Amino acid sequence: MSDKPLQVRHRTRKAKPGSVSAPIASSAGHDPHRPVGYGNPPRATQFQKGKSGNPKGRPRLKKNLGTLIDEVLFKEVVITEGGRRRKVSAAKALFMRQLSEGLSGDGKAFERLFRAHQMLSGSAAEGVDGASTEPTDAEKAMVAELKRWLEAGQAGKGEAGDD
C-alpha cells in the first residue's frame, strides 16, 4: 500500500448571477441558557408581539346592541360624593343621580327610578307571564304620596329661605 493520503474532492456549486443565497443559521443570536426544542422554538422564529399568527383567519364577532349597552352601563366612572371621589358603575351613578334629583323635588326623576325598580324586581316577571305591567292602585297611591312628600319638602325649603 502506499503512504499517500487519499484525496477527496469537494464539489461546490457556484451561485447564479443575480440570486441571493439563503442565510445560514448561526448560533450567534441564540441564548445558550434557553432550551430550544419541542415547545421551545428559537426566539428568531417566534411570532412577533401584537401580531396574529393567522392574520387572515376568522374575524372577531360583532357586538350586538345588548353587549354594547352592558359595556356602557357597567363601565366605571368617577363620582364625587360628600367631597370624596370614588369609582362606581355608570348604571349606579345614573340611579344615584335620579335618587338625589327625586329627593330634591323632581317627581319625574323619582318616578323613573321607581319604574326601573319595578322592571328589575318582581313586576317584570309578572309582565313576562302575561299579567298586566300597569301599576296597581296601591303603587299609584304610593307614588302620589311620595310626590306630596316631595312637594311639601320643597314648600318647606322655600319658606325657610324667605326668613
mmCIF file of C-alpha atoms in Angstrom:
data_model
loop_
_atom_site.group_PDB
_atom_site.id
_atom_site.type_symbol
_atom_site.label_atom_id
_atom_site.label_comp_id
_atom_site.label_asym_id
_atom_site.label_seq_id
_atom_site.Cartn_x
_atom_site.Cartn_y
_atom_site.Cartn_z
ATOM 1 C CA MET A 1 0.000 0.000 0.000
ATOM 2 C CA SER A 2 1.008 3.478 -0.498
ATOM 3 C CA ASP A 3 1.815 6.086 2.095
ATOM 4 C CA LYS A 4 -0.120 8.787 0.263
ATOM 5 C CA PRO A 5 -3.331 10.002 1.930
ATOM 6 C CA LEU A 6 -6.495 9.567 -0.038
ATOM 7 C CA GLN A 7 -7.505 12.591 -1.989
ATOM 8 C CA VAL A 8 -11.149 13.608 -1.622
ATOM 9 C CA ARG A 9 -12.777 16.072 -3.955
ATOM 10 C CA HIS A 10 -15.287 18.529 -2.526
ATOM 11 C CA ARG A 11 -17.746 19.867 -5.063
ATOM 12 C CA THR A 12 -19.372 23.237 -4.620
ATOM 13 C CA ARG A 13 -21.952 24.989 -6.741
ATOM 14 C CA LYS A 14 -21.423 28.457 -7.928
ATOM 15 C CA ALA A 15 -24.263 30.873 -7.255
ATOM 16 C CA LYS A 16 -26.269 32.014 -10.237
ATOM 17 C CA PRO A 17 -25.717 35.637 -11.141
ATOM 18 C CA GLY A 18 -28.353 37.909 -9.523
ATOM 19 C CA SER A 19 -29.580 35.330 -6.983
ATOM 20 C CA VAL A 20 -29.342 35.783 -3.247
ATOM 21 C CA SER A 21 -28.359 32.788 -1.226
ATOM 22 C CA ALA A 22 -30.345 31.862 1.875
ATOM 23 C CA PRO A 23 -28.724 32.962 5.095
ATOM 24 C CA ILE A 24 -27.115 30.180 7.039
ATOM 25 C CA ALA A 25 -28.493 29.745 10.532
ATOM 26 C CA SER A 26 -25.907 30.698 13.070
ATOM 27 C CA SER A 27 -25.856 30.355 16.791
ATOM 28 C CA ALA A 28 -24.670 33.947 17.201
ATOM 29 C CA GLY A 29 -28.119 35.256 18.296
ATOM 30 C CA HIS A 30 -29.068 32.158 20.282
ATOM 31 C CA ASP A 31 -29.090 32.241 24.076
ATOM 32 C CA PRO A 32 -27.229 29.097 25.160
ATOM 33 C CA HIS A 33 -29.051 29.059 28.513
ATOM 34 C CA ARG A 34 -32.503 28.900 26.892
ATOM 35 C CA PRO A 35 -33.533 25.457 25.687
ATOM 36 C CA VAL A 36 -34.601 25.050 22.081
ATOM 37 C CA GLY A 37 -36.659 22.087 21.022
ATOM 38 C CA TYR A 38 -40.223 20.789 21.177
ATOM 39 C CA GLY A 39 -42.410 23.546 22.636
ATOM 40 C CA ASN A 40 -39.467 25.972 22.821
ATOM 41 C CA PRO A 41 -38.885 27.486 19.393
ATOM 42 C CA PRO A 42 -35.941 29.782 18.751
ATOM 43 C CA ARG A 43 -36.729 33.424 19.525
ATOM 44 C CA ALA A 44 -35.967 34.463 15.945
ATOM 45 C CA THR A 45 -38.782 32.299 14.544
ATOM 46 C CA GLN A 46 -41.483 33.098 17.133
ATOM 47 C CA PHE A 47 -44.484 35.275 16.256
ATOM 48 C CA GLN A 48 -43.949 38.965 16.834
ATOM 49 C CA LYS A 49 -45.776 40.505 19.780
ATOM 50 C CA GLY A 50 -49.060 42.130 18.821
ATOM 51 C CA LYS A 51 -49.329 40.318 15.501
ATOM 52 C CA SER A 52 -51.635 37.401 14.877
ATOM 53 C CA GLY A 53 -50.272 34.049 13.821
ATOM 54 C CA ASN A 54 -53.244 33.785 11.468
ATOM 55 C CA PRO A 55 -53.904 37.312 10.148
ATOM 56 C CA LYS A 56 -56.478 36.234 7.559
ATOM 57 C CA GLY A 57 -58.265 33.906 9.966
ATOM 58 C CA ARG A 58 -61.786 34.035 11.338
ATOM 59 C CA PRO A 59 -62.876 37.620 12.047
ATOM 60 C CA ARG A 60 -63.961 38.683 15.517
ATOM 61 C CA LEU A 61 -67.670 38.655 16.298
ATOM 62 C CA LYS A 62 -69.546 41.921 16.026
ATOM 63 C CA LYS A 63 -71.067 43.073 19.291
ATOM 64 C CA ASN A 64 -74.843 43.150 19.485
ATOM 65 C CA LEU A 65 -76.827 46.001 20.997
ATOM 66 C CA GLY A 66 -77.240 44.288 24.366
ATOM 67 C CA THR A 67 -73.492 43.796 24.719
ATOM 68 C CA LEU A 68 -72.813 47.432 23.815
ATOM 69 C CA ILE A 69 -75.370 48.660 26.366
ATOM 70 C CA ASP A 70 -73.854 46.409 29.048
ATOM 71 C CA GLU A 71 -70.373 47.777 28.289
ATOM 72 C CA VAL A 72 -71.606 51.358 28.615
ATOM 73 C CA LEU A 73 -73.700 50.802 31.756
ATOM 74 C CA PHE A 74 -71.074 48.803 33.634
ATOM 75 C CA LYS A 75 -68.098 50.985 32.713
ATOM 76 C CA GLU A 76 -66.578 52.543 35.820
ATOM 77 C CA VAL A 77 -66.941 56.299 36.243
ATOM 78 C CA VAL A 78 -65.564 58.596 38.932
ATOM 79 C CA ILE A 79 -68.105 60.437 41.059
ATOM 80 C CA THR A 80 -67.693 62.879 43.921
ATOM 81 C CA GLU A 81 -69.856 62.104 46.917
ATOM 82 C CA GLY A 82 -69.516 64.029 50.153
ATOM 83 C CA GLY A 83 -66.256 65.580 48.952
ATOM 84 C CA ARG A 84 -64.676 62.190 48.247
ATOM 85 C CA ARG A 85 -64.023 60.741 44.817
ATOM 86 C CA ARG A 86 -64.863 57.102 44.168
ATOM 87 C CA LYS A 87 -65.400 54.753 41.251
ATOM 88 C CA VAL A 88 -68.815 53.223 40.583
ATOM 89 C CA SER A 89 -70.506 51.743 37.542
ATOM 90 C CA ALA A 90 -72.259 54.170 35.214
ATOM 91 C CA ALA A 91 -75.605 52.483 35.963
ATOM 92 C CA LYS A 92 -75.152 53.015 39.705
ATOM 93 C CA ALA A 93 -74.144 56.646 39.141
ATOM 94 C CA LEU A 94 -77.245 57.144 37.000
ATOM 95 C CA PHE A 95 -79.535 55.658 39.651
ATOM 96 C CA MET A 96 -77.849 57.680 42.412
ATOM 97 C CA ARG A 97 -78.407 60.857 40.415
ATOM 98 C CA GLN A 98 -82.068 60.007 39.812
ATOM 99 C CA LEU A 99 -82.464 59.413 43.556
ATOM 100 C CA SER A 100 -80.841 62.727 44.521
ATOM 101 C CA GLU A 101 -82.941 64.620 41.960
ATOM 102 C CA GLY A 102 -86.060 62.829 43.183
ATOM 103 C CA LEU A 103 -85.289 63.687 46.797
ATOM 104 C CA SER A 104 -84.681 67.317 45.856
ATOM 105 C CA GLY A 105 -88.200 67.587 44.457
ATOM 106 C CA ASP A 106 -88.110 66.274 40.890
ATOM 107 C CA GLY A 107 -91.101 63.920 40.837
ATOM 108 C CA LYS A 108 -90.329 62.628 37.355
ATOM 109 C CA ALA A 109 -86.825 61.564 38.369
ATOM 110 C CA PHE A 110 -88.230 59.611 41.299
ATOM 111 C CA GLU A 111 -90.884 58.071 39.056
ATOM 112 C CA ARG A 112 -88.199 56.943 36.570
ATOM 113 C CA LEU A 113 -86.220 55.356 39.397
ATOM 114 C CA PHE A 114 -89.348 53.682 40.767
ATOM 115 C CA ARG A 115 -90.249 52.269 37.339
ATOM 116 C CA ALA A 116 -86.718 50.958 36.841
ATOM 117 C CA HIS A 117 -87.009 49.218 40.198
ATOM 118 C CA GLN A 118 -90.359 47.737 39.175
ATOM 119 C CA MET A 119 -88.937 46.431 35.911
ATOM 120 C CA LEU A 120 -85.972 44.811 37.636
ATOM 121 C CA SER A 121 -87.934 43.337 40.539
ATOM 122 C CA GLY A 122 -90.953 41.014 40.616
ATOM 123 C CA SER A 123 -93.171 43.258 38.484
ATOM 124 C CA ALA A 124 -91.078 42.455 35.408
ATOM 125 C CA ALA A 125 -91.625 38.733 35.946
ATOM 126 C CA GLU A 126 -95.387 39.285 36.022
ATOM 127 C CA GLY A 127 -95.209 41.019 32.653
ATOM 128 C CA VAL A 128 -93.422 38.027 31.126
ATOM 129 C CA ASP A 129 -96.159 35.668 32.331
ATOM 130 C CA GLY A 130 -98.768 37.734 30.539
ATOM 131 C CA ALA A 131 -100.138 39.684 33.508
ATOM 132 C CA SER A 132 -100.572 43.433 33.238
ATOM 133 C CA THR A 133 -97.483 45.579 33.840
ATOM 134 C CA GLU A 134 -99.642 48.602 34.668
ATOM 135 C CA PRO A 135 -99.105 49.883 38.214
ATOM 136 C CA THR A 136 -101.640 48.681 40.743
ATOM 137 C CA ASP A 137 -103.840 51.075 42.716
ATOM 138 C CA ALA A 138 -101.598 50.632 45.757
ATOM 139 C CA GLU A 139 -98.495 51.506 43.717
ATOM 140 C CA LYS A 140 -100.220 54.567 42.234
ATOM 141 C CA ALA A 141 -101.223 55.675 45.727
ATOM 142 C CA MET A 142 -97.641 55.212 46.959
ATOM 143 C CA VAL A 143 -96.238 57.314 44.094
ATOM 144 C CA ALA A 144 -98.845 60.027 44.720
ATOM 145 C CA GLU A 145 -98.000 60.066 48.441
ATOM 146 C CA LEU A 146 -94.270 60.334 47.695
ATOM 147 C CA LYS A 147 -94.938 63.216 45.283
ATOM 148 C CA ARG A 148 -96.903 65.003 48.032
ATOM 149 C CA TRP A 149 -93.996 64.499 50.458
ATOM 150 C CA LEU A 150 -91.552 65.899 47.911
ATOM 151 C CA GLU A 151 -93.763 68.911 47.171
ATOM 152 C CA ALA A 152 -94.206 69.546 50.892
ATOM 153 C CA GLY A 153 -90.431 69.361 51.322
ATOM 154 C CA GLN A 154 -89.931 71.912 48.522
ATOM 155 C CA ALA A 155 -92.531 74.218 50.042
ATOM 156 C CA GLY A 156 -90.783 73.921 53.427
ATOM 157 C CA LYS A 157 -87.440 74.819 51.832
ATOM 158 C CA GLY A 158 -88.969 77.866 50.147
ATOM 159 C CA GLU A 159 -90.481 79.114 53.423
ATOM 160 C CA ALA A 160 -87.214 78.572 55.294
ATOM 161 C CA GLY A 161 -85.332 80.559 52.651
ATOM 162 C CA ASP A 162 -87.728 83.540 52.982
ATOM 163 C CA ASP A 163 -86.742 84.211 56.628
#
